Coordinates of C-alpha atoms in Angstrom, one line a residue:
Chain E
M1 CA -69.1 -8.3 36.3
S2 CA -68.7 -7.0 33.7
I3 CA -65.9 -4.6 35.9
M4 CA -63.9 -7.6 36.8
L5 CA -63.9 -8.7 32.8
G6 CA -62.3 -5.5 32.1
F7 CA -60.1 -5.9 34.9
F8 CA -58.8 -9.3 33.7
Y9 CA -59.1 -8.3 29.2
V10 CA -56.6 -5.6 30.7
L11 CA -54.5 -8.3 32.9
L12 CA -54.7 -10.8 29.8
L13 CA -53.4 -8.4 27.6
I14 CA -50.4 -7.2 29.7
A15 CA -49.1 -10.6 29.6
F16 CA -49.9 -11.2 25.6
A17 CA -47.3 -8.1 25.3
S18 CA -45.7 -8.5 28.1
L19 CA -44.9 -11.9 26.9
I20 CA -43.5 -11.1 23.5
A21 CA -41.7 -8.5 24.3
S22 CA -40.0 -10.6 26.7
A23 CA -38.8 -12.3 23.6
I24 CA -37.7 -9.9 21.5
S25 CA -35.7 -7.9 24.3
Y26 CA -34.0 -11.8 24.7
F27 CA -33.5 -12.0 21.5
F28 CA -32.0 -9.2 20.5
A29 CA -29.9 -8.8 24.6
K30 CA -32.0 -6.1 25.4
I31 CA -31.2 -7.5 29.6
K32 CA -32.4 -5.0 31.0
L33 CA -35.9 -4.2 29.1
F34 CA -35.7 -8.3 29.1
S35 CA -35.8 -8.6 33.0
F36 CA -38.0 -5.6 33.2
T37 CA -41.0 -7.6 30.7
L38 CA -40.3 -10.8 32.2
I39 CA -40.9 -8.5 35.9
L40 CA -44.1 -7.6 34.7
F41 CA -45.6 -11.2 32.6
Y42 CA -44.8 -12.5 35.9
T43 CA -46.9 -10.4 37.9
S44 CA -50.0 -10.0 35.3
N45 CA -50.4 -13.9 35.3
T46 CA -49.8 -14.2 39.2
F47 CA -52.8 -11.1 39.4
L48 CA -54.6 -13.1 36.1
S49 CA -54.2 -16.5 38.2
F50 CA -55.0 -15.4 41.6
F51 CA -58.9 -13.8 40.4
L52 CA -59.2 -16.5 37.7
I53 CA -58.5 -19.3 40.4
H54 CA -57.6 -19.5 43.3
N55 CA -61.0 -19.3 45.1
N56 CA -61.9 -22.6 43.9
H57 CA -59.1 -24.2 43.1
A58 CA -56.5 -23.5 45.5
V59 CA -54.1 -26.9 45.5
F60 CA -54.3 -26.0 42.0
F61 CA -53.1 -22.5 41.9
Y62 CA -50.2 -23.2 44.5
T63 CA -49.3 -25.9 42.1
I64 CA -49.0 -23.6 39.0
V65 CA -46.9 -20.8 41.3
I66 CA -44.2 -23.5 42.4
F67 CA -44.1 -24.9 39.0
L68 CA -44.4 -21.8 36.3
I69 CA -43.2 -19.1 38.6
V70 CA -41.6 -19.7 41.7
F71 CA -38.7 -21.6 40.3
P72 CA -38.2 -20.2 36.9
I73 CA -37.4 -17.4 38.6
I74 CA -35.1 -19.1 41.0
C75 CA -33.6 -20.8 38.3
L76 CA -33.0 -17.2 36.8
L77 CA -31.0 -15.7 39.8
L78 CA -29.1 -19.1 39.9
F79 CA -28.2 -18.1 36.5
A80 CA -27.6 -14.6 37.3
L81 CA -25.4 -15.7 40.3
D82 CA -23.5 -18.1 38.7
V83 CA -23.1 -15.5 35.6
H84 CA -21.6 -13.5 38.3
Y85 CA -19.7 -15.0 40.4
G86 CA -19.1 -18.5 39.0
L87 CA -20.8 -20.0 42.4
F88 CA -22.0 -23.6 41.2
C89 CA -19.5 -23.5 38.1
I90 CA -22.0 -26.5 36.4
D91 CA -22.9 -25.4 33.3
T92 CA -26.5 -23.2 33.6
S93 CA -27.4 -23.3 30.0
F94 CA -29.9 -25.4 30.2
V95 CA -32.3 -22.8 32.6
L96 CA -32.7 -20.8 30.0
V97 CA -33.7 -23.7 28.0
L98 CA -36.9 -24.7 31.6
V99 CA -38.2 -21.4 31.8
W100 CA -38.4 -21.1 27.5
L101 CA -40.5 -24.0 28.0
L102 CA -42.6 -22.8 31.3
T103 CA -43.4 -19.2 30.1
P104 CA -45.1 -19.5 27.7
V105 CA -47.3 -22.5 29.2
L106 CA -48.5 -20.2 32.3
F107 CA -49.6 -17.7 30.0
I108 CA -51.7 -21.1 27.9
V109 CA -53.1 -22.4 32.2
T110 CA -54.4 -17.9 32.7
L111 CA -55.7 -18.2 29.5
V112 CA -57.6 -20.5 29.6
S113 CA -59.0 -20.0 32.7
Y114 CA -60.1 -17.3 31.7
I115 CA -61.5 -18.3 28.4
L116 CA -63.6 -20.9 31.0
K117 CA -64.4 -17.8 33.5
V118 CA -65.6 -15.9 30.6
I119 CA -67.9 -18.9 28.9
H120 CA -69.3 -19.5 33.3
A121 CA -70.7 -16.1 33.1
Chain F
M1 CA -7.7 -37.3 30.6
S2 CA -11.1 -37.0 29.8
A3 CA -12.2 -36.2 26.4
G4 CA -15.5 -36.5 25.5
E5 CA -15.4 -35.8 21.5
S6 CA -13.8 -37.7 18.3
S7 CA -11.3 -34.5 17.7
G8 CA -10.6 -34.3 21.5
D9 CA -9.6 -38.3 21.3
I10 CA -6.9 -37.8 18.6
H11 CA -5.5 -34.7 20.0
G12 CA -5.7 -36.3 23.5
A13 CA -3.5 -39.6 21.6
N14 CA -1.1 -37.0 20.8
L15 CA -0.5 -35.2 23.9
M16 CA -0.4 -37.9 25.5
R17 CA 2.3 -39.9 23.6
C18 CA 4.3 -36.6 23.7
L19 CA 4.0 -36.4 27.4
L20 CA 5.4 -40.6 26.9
E21 CA 8.2 -39.5 25.0
K22 CA 9.0 -37.0 27.8
D23 CA 8.7 -38.5 31.0
P24 CA 7.1 -42.6 30.5
K25 CA 7.5 -43.4 34.0
I26 CA 3.7 -41.1 33.4
T27 CA 0.8 -43.1 33.8
F28 CA -2.6 -42.3 32.4
Y29 CA -6.0 -42.9 33.8
G30 CA -10.2 -41.4 32.1
L31 CA -12.3 -41.0 29.5
G32 CA -11.6 -41.3 26.1
R33 CA -12.2 -43.2 22.6
E34 CA -9.9 -46.3 20.5
N35 CA -6.4 -43.6 20.2
M36 CA -6.2 -42.9 23.8
L37 CA -6.7 -46.2 24.7
Q38 CA -4.7 -47.5 21.8
A39 CA -2.0 -44.5 23.4
G40 CA -1.3 -46.1 26.5
L41 CA -4.9 -44.4 28.6
H42 CA -6.5 -46.9 30.9
G43 CA -10.5 -46.7 30.5
L44 CA -12.9 -46.0 33.4
H45 CA -15.6 -45.6 30.4
D46 CA -15.4 -45.4 27.0
M47 CA -16.5 -41.8 25.5
T48 CA -17.7 -43.5 21.2
H49 CA -21.3 -42.3 20.7
K50 CA -20.9 -39.9 23.7
S51 CA -20.4 -36.5 22.0
L52 CA -24.2 -35.3 22.2
M53 CA -25.5 -31.8 22.1
W54 CA -27.9 -29.8 23.8
L55 CA -30.9 -31.2 24.8
H56 CA -29.7 -34.5 23.1
A57 CA -27.2 -34.5 26.4
L58 CA -30.4 -34.8 28.1
T59 CA -31.1 -38.2 27.0
E60 CA -28.3 -39.7 28.0
I61 CA -28.2 -38.0 30.4
S62 CA -28.2 -41.4 33.3
T63 CA -24.4 -42.7 31.5
F64 CA -23.2 -39.1 32.4
L65 CA -23.8 -39.1 36.2
E66 CA -23.1 -42.6 36.0
M67 CA -19.5 -41.4 35.0
K68 CA -19.4 -38.8 36.8
K69 CA -19.7 -41.2 39.7
D70 CA -16.6 -43.1 39.0
C71 CA -15.0 -40.8 38.0
I72 CA -15.2 -38.6 41.4
H73 CA -14.8 -42.1 43.2
F74 CA -11.3 -42.2 41.5
L75 CA -10.5 -39.3 42.2
R76 CA -10.8 -39.5 46.1
Q77 CA -9.6 -43.1 45.4
E78 CA -6.4 -42.1 43.4
R79 CA -5.6 -38.5 44.1
P80 CA -4.3 -38.6 40.5
S81 CA -1.0 -35.8 40.0
A82 CA -3.3 -33.7 37.6
V83 CA -6.5 -34.0 35.5
I84 CA -6.3 -33.0 32.1
L85 CA -9.6 -31.9 30.3
I86 CA -9.9 -31.1 26.3
D87 CA -12.7 -30.0 25.2
Y88 CA -15.9 -31.0 25.7
C89 CA -17.1 -28.5 28.1
G90 CA -20.0 -29.9 29.6
F91 CA -19.4 -32.5 31.6
N92 CA -15.3 -31.8 31.9
F93 CA -16.8 -28.8 33.8
Y94 CA -18.2 -31.8 36.0
I95 CA -14.7 -33.2 36.7
A96 CA -13.2 -30.0 36.6
R97 CA -15.3 -29.2 39.8
A98 CA -14.2 -32.6 41.6
A99 CA -11.0 -32.3 41.1
K100 CA -10.5 -28.6 42.2
K101 CA -12.7 -29.4 45.5
L102 CA -9.7 -32.6 45.8
G103 CA -7.5 -29.9 45.2
I104 CA -6.2 -31.6 42.4
P105 CA -3.9 -29.5 39.6
V106 CA -6.7 -29.1 36.4
I107 CA -5.1 -28.6 33.2
Y108 CA -7.3 -27.4 30.9
Y109 CA -6.4 -28.2 27.0
I110 CA -7.9 -27.0 24.2
S111 CA -10.9 -24.9 26.3
P112 CA -14.2 -24.1 25.6
Q113 CA -15.4 -21.3 23.0
L114 CA -16.0 -19.2 25.3
W115 CA -15.9 -16.4 22.5
A116 CA -18.1 -17.1 20.7
H117 CA -21.3 -17.9 23.1
G118 CA -21.5 -18.3 27.2
P119 CA -19.1 -16.4 28.0
W120 CA -20.4 -15.8 30.9
R121 CA -18.2 -19.5 32.0
V122 CA -14.9 -17.6 31.6
K123 CA -15.7 -16.9 35.9
K124 CA -16.3 -20.6 35.7
I125 CA -12.7 -21.5 33.6
K126 CA -10.9 -19.3 36.1
K127 CA -12.2 -20.8 39.7
L128 CA -12.3 -24.3 37.9
V129 CA -9.0 -24.0 36.4
D130 CA -4.8 -24.3 37.4
R131 CA -3.9 -23.0 33.8
L132 CA -5.1 -23.1 30.2
L133 CA -4.1 -24.0 27.1
V134 CA -5.5 -22.6 23.9
I135 CA -4.9 -23.3 20.7
Y136 CA -6.2 -19.9 19.0
P137 CA -4.1 -16.9 19.1
F138 CA -6.8 -14.3 19.7
E139 CA -8.1 -16.8 23.1
K140 CA -4.9 -16.0 24.7
P141 CA -5.7 -12.2 25.5
F142 CA -9.9 -13.2 26.3
Y143 CA -8.2 -15.1 29.5
E144 CA -5.6 -12.9 30.0
K145 CA -8.2 -10.5 30.1
A146 CA -10.1 -13.1 33.2
G147 CA -7.1 -13.2 35.5
I148 CA -6.5 -16.6 33.3
P149 CA -3.1 -18.1 33.7
V150 CA -3.2 -18.7 29.8
T151 CA -0.8 -20.5 27.8
Y152 CA -0.8 -20.6 23.0
V153 CA 0.5 -23.6 22.0
G154 CA -1.0 -23.4 18.6
H155 CA -2.6 -25.9 17.1
P156 CA -3.1 -30.1 17.1
L157 CA -4.2 -30.6 13.9
F158 CA -1.6 -29.5 12.0
D159 CA -0.1 -31.9 13.6
E160 CA -2.1 -34.1 12.8
I161 CA -1.5 -33.3 9.2
H162 CA 2.2 -33.4 9.1
K163 CA 2.1 -36.9 10.8
E164 CA -0.7 -38.0 8.3
G165 CA 0.5 -36.6 4.3
V166 CA -2.3 -37.3 1.4
D167 CA -2.2 -39.9 -0.1
E168 CA -1.6 -38.4 -3.0
G169 CA -2.9 -41.8 -5.7
F170 CA -6.3 -41.3 -4.6
V171 CA -6.8 -37.8 -5.1
T172 CA -5.5 -38.3 -9.0
E173 CA -8.5 -41.1 -8.1
L174 CA -11.2 -39.3 -8.1
K175 CA -10.5 -36.0 -9.7
K176 CA -10.6 -39.2 -12.6
Q177 CA -13.7 -40.6 -11.6
L178 CA -15.6 -37.3 -11.0
G179 CA -14.1 -34.7 -13.7
E180 CA -12.6 -31.5 -12.7
T181 CA -15.5 -29.8 -10.7
I182 CA -15.6 -31.5 -7.6
V183 CA -17.7 -29.6 -4.8
S184 CA -17.1 -31.6 -1.7
F185 CA -19.6 -32.0 1.7
L186 CA -18.3 -32.2 5.0
P187 CA -20.9 -31.7 7.5
G188 CA -19.7 -32.6 11.0
S189 CA -18.9 -35.9 12.6
R190 CA -21.9 -35.2 14.7
R191 CA -25.4 -37.4 13.7
Q192 CA -27.0 -34.3 14.4
E193 CA -24.8 -32.7 12.3
I194 CA -25.3 -34.8 9.5
V195 CA -29.0 -34.9 9.9
R196 CA -29.4 -31.1 10.0
L197 CA -26.4 -30.0 7.1
L198 CA -26.7 -33.1 4.5
P199 CA -29.9 -32.6 2.8
L200 CA -29.7 -28.3 2.9
F201 CA -26.7 -29.5 1.1
L202 CA -28.1 -32.3 -0.9
Q203 CA -31.4 -29.5 -1.9
S204 CA -28.6 -27.3 -3.0
A205 CA -26.1 -29.6 -5.1
A206 CA -29.5 -30.3 -7.2
Q207 CA -29.6 -26.0 -8.5
I208 CA -26.0 -25.9 -8.3
H209 CA -25.5 -29.1 -10.5
H210 CA -28.0 -27.7 -12.8
T211 CA -26.3 -24.3 -13.3
I212 CA -23.5 -26.0 -13.8
P213 CA -23.9 -30.0 -15.7
S214 CA -20.0 -30.6 -15.0
A215 CA -20.2 -30.6 -11.3
Q216 CA -19.9 -33.4 -9.4
F217 CA -20.3 -34.3 -5.0
L218 CA -19.0 -35.4 -2.5
I219 CA -19.5 -36.3 0.4
S220 CA -17.5 -36.4 3.6
C221 CA -18.2 -39.0 6.0
S222 CA -15.5 -38.9 9.0
N223 CA -16.5 -42.7 10.0
D224 CA -18.3 -45.5 8.8
Q225 CA -20.7 -45.5 11.6
H226 CA -22.6 -42.9 10.4
F227 CA -22.9 -44.0 6.1
D228 CA -25.4 -45.6 6.6
L229 CA -27.7 -42.9 8.2
I230 CA -25.7 -40.9 5.0
C231 CA -27.4 -43.4 2.7
E232 CA -30.9 -43.2 3.2
I233 CA -30.3 -39.6 3.7
T234 CA -29.2 -39.3 0.0
K235 CA -32.2 -40.9 -1.6
E236 CA -34.8 -38.5 -1.3
F237 CA -31.9 -36.0 -3.5
N238 CA -30.9 -35.7 -6.8
A239 CA -27.7 -35.1 -8.0
P240 CA -24.8 -37.0 -8.9
Y241 CA -22.9 -37.9 -5.6
K242 CA -20.0 -40.2 -4.2
V243 CA -19.9 -40.8 -0.5
V244 CA -16.5 -41.1 1.0
V245 CA -15.5 -43.4 4.2
G246 CA -12.1 -41.7 6.0
N247 CA -10.0 -40.1 3.9
V248 CA -11.5 -36.2 4.5
H249 CA -8.0 -35.0 3.9
E250 CA -8.2 -36.9 0.0
V251 CA -11.9 -35.7 -0.2
I252 CA -10.4 -32.0 0.9
K253 CA -7.8 -32.1 -1.3
A254 CA -9.7 -33.0 -4.6
S255 CA -12.4 -30.9 -4.2
T256 CA -13.0 -27.2 -5.8
L257 CA -15.0 -26.1 -3.2
C258 CA -16.0 -27.1 -0.3
I259 CA -19.1 -27.2 1.8
A260 CA -19.3 -27.6 5.4
G261 CA -19.9 -27.1 8.2
S262 CA -18.6 -24.8 11.0
G263 CA -15.8 -26.1 13.3
T264 CA -12.5 -27.2 12.6
I265 CA -12.8 -28.9 9.6
T266 CA -13.2 -25.3 7.9
L267 CA -9.2 -25.1 9.4
Q268 CA -8.2 -28.2 7.5
I269 CA -9.9 -27.0 4.9
A270 CA -8.1 -22.9 4.9
Y271 CA -4.8 -25.5 4.8
Y272 CA -5.5 -27.0 1.2
L273 CA -6.5 -23.5 0.6
K274 CA -9.7 -24.7 -1.0
P275 CA -12.6 -22.2 -1.3
M276 CA -15.0 -22.5 1.2
I277 CA -19.0 -22.0 1.9
I278 CA -18.4 -22.5 6.4
A279 CA -23.3 -23.3 6.8
Y280 CA -24.4 -24.1 9.7
K281 CA -28.3 -24.9 10.8
I282 CA -29.3 -25.4 14.2
S283 CA -32.8 -25.8 15.2
P284 CA -35.4 -22.4 15.6
I285 CA -35.6 -22.9 19.1
A286 CA -32.3 -22.9 19.7
Y287 CA -31.6 -20.2 17.7
F288 CA -33.7 -19.1 19.5
I289 CA -31.8 -19.5 22.9
A290 CA -28.4 -19.5 21.8
K291 CA -28.6 -15.9 20.0
P292 CA -28.3 -13.3 22.8
F293 CA -25.3 -15.6 23.9
L294 CA -23.5 -15.8 20.3
I295 CA -20.7 -12.6 21.1
T296 CA -18.9 -13.0 18.7
P297 CA -19.5 -11.4 15.0
F298 CA -18.3 -15.0 12.6
I299 CA -19.3 -18.6 12.9
G300 CA -16.8 -20.1 11.0
L301 CA -13.0 -20.6 12.8
V302 CA -11.3 -19.3 9.5
N303 CA -13.3 -16.0 9.6
K304 CA -12.5 -14.8 13.7
L305 CA -9.0 -16.6 13.0
A306 CA -8.7 -13.4 10.0
S307 CA -10.7 -10.8 11.8
K308 CA -12.9 -10.4 8.5
M309 CA -15.0 -12.0 6.6
I310 CA -12.9 -14.4 4.3
V311 CA -15.5 -17.1 3.2
P312 CA -19.0 -16.8 3.0
E313 CA -20.6 -17.8 6.6
R314 CA -23.8 -18.6 7.4
L315 CA -25.6 -19.3 10.0
M316 CA -29.0 -21.0 9.8
C317 CA -33.0 -22.0 11.7
R318 CA -34.3 -22.4 9.1
A319 CA -33.0 -24.7 5.0
N320 CA -31.5 -21.5 2.9
S321 CA -30.5 -23.5 0.1
A322 CA -30.8 -21.0 -2.1
W323 CA -27.8 -18.6 0.1
L324 CA -25.8 -21.4 -0.6
V325 CA -26.7 -22.5 -4.6
N326 CA -25.9 -18.3 -4.4
Q327 CA -22.0 -18.0 -2.8
A328 CA -20.9 -21.1 -4.3
I329 CA -21.9 -20.4 -8.1
P330 CA -18.9 -17.8 -7.9
L331 CA -16.4 -19.4 -5.7
L332 CA -16.8 -22.1 -9.0
N333 CA -17.3 -20.2 -11.8
N334 CA -15.5 -16.3 -11.0
P335 CA -11.7 -17.3 -11.7
Q336 CA -10.8 -13.8 -9.7
K337 CA -13.3 -14.6 -6.7
R338 CA -11.8 -17.7 -6.5
Q339 CA -8.2 -16.5 -6.6
A340 CA -8.9 -13.9 -3.7
C341 CA -10.3 -16.6 -1.3
I342 CA -7.6 -18.6 -1.5
H343 CA -5.2 -15.9 -1.1
E344 CA -6.8 -14.8 2.0
L345 CA -6.7 -18.2 3.0
S346 CA -2.8 -18.5 2.4
L347 CA -2.3 -15.0 4.4
L348 CA -3.9 -16.6 7.4
M349 CA -2.1 -19.5 6.6
N350 CA 1.6 -18.7 6.8
E351 CA 0.1 -16.6 10.3
I352 CA -0.5 -19.8 12.0
A353 CA -0.9 -23.5 10.2
K354 CA 2.7 -24.3 12.3
P355 CA 2.9 -27.5 13.7
G356 CA 4.1 -28.6 17.2
A357 CA 0.8 -27.7 19.8
S358 CA 1.2 -31.8 21.7
E359 CA 4.9 -30.9 22.3
H360 CA 4.3 -26.8 23.9
A361 CA 1.2 -28.4 25.3
A362 CA 3.5 -31.0 26.8
D363 CA 5.9 -29.2 28.1
E364 CA 3.3 -26.5 30.2
I365 CA 1.5 -29.7 31.5
L366 CA 4.9 -31.2 32.5
T367 CA 6.6 -27.4 33.8
L368 CA 3.2 -26.9 36.0
L369 CA 4.0 -30.5 37.6
G370 CA 7.1 -30.4 38.0
S371 CA 8.8 -32.0 36.1
K372 CA 11.5 -30.5 33.5
P373 CA 10.5 -31.8 30.0
S374 CA 13.5 -33.8 28.5

């Protein structure tokens, strides 16, 4: 159990650090670093959520994955495609607002799940 | 035609009058406010109170969707010879897209400020617009580089100024009432801008008045719908001020120093060669989201046009009245600093303050439509 908790602890640290790093790199327009840290954030959070939630609450797990991971990633991909190819020709600024509203929510959900896991352990 | 902002409505009306002078057979349909309606626009929707920014636009999303639906229905039914869009890119992009799909030529007059923020939209403009009529000289190479057909027509604001003139009697009256040191606050025409900027300006007013007791303050209220809001905000602050509804040119001309939000108002101030400070405040979240996309080093139009900082400017996410006061005091007290600022403004105005923008735009549009300008 202690190895498992240690593993969660590392994942949680990566999630937290990558969230902060992605915010800073975004703010200073370091696009490559931003992309890397955001991928790291989504990956660590997905694993963390899977190990913490999936076994007991599969429906909840898939709901948060769809709403807080798949949806913002699709938004970002569409935004990137629109930037490069002018595919949709709509004002896509709101995509960034959506992504930045949902990203901290994902972290909070995993953090709460982790705390509950620690308490029950 | 589609114009959402009050400034777009004025410029749209002037353009319509020029087009009608050259070709009286033209009929206009679309979105506009009272000026365009007076100039002969058959309004599909009244755009008064529709100038919303950022997330505030989401609160009116059902109205915007209804407007979009009606516009598309009109385009399908009537098949106009051309669609002329004026600024207001958030909504006008949708109209452009619908018109383009129907094969209707799209002319964009007063292009969105992509050189300042959101440069990724250049590809959309290229895809959606047949001709861009730009109002700042630096916009032409910016859009040409992206391969967009573009014509620089000049700024229609200078047509307005030349046409309207200044009520010198009102200026004298203001000076008589308030004395020789007048600081005017011009927070903008949108409700959100007034709510964000006016408290900041009034905080600085108290501090400026403390340092220069002879200083008196004017608050410019662009239309009487915002008068109550301004009175509500001013209640909390202690400074000798007077609110003037309308008469923007007179307010500027009577002022010793103007403190304004960014936007066209700064050009009006520059036209009257008045030293100014540009301060713009947005919410911390908006600042965080927008910061990577602010590609211009200047937020103020006059600085952007001069390609150097000729007047102090700052984009804020927290109210920094101390900075405002630190910039204002020297511009009020130090004659050399004032003169240097006025000199730079006069050089800039000599270059760009020429009337005839609406006329040039009308000629371009008629040429594009194959109707010879008279």
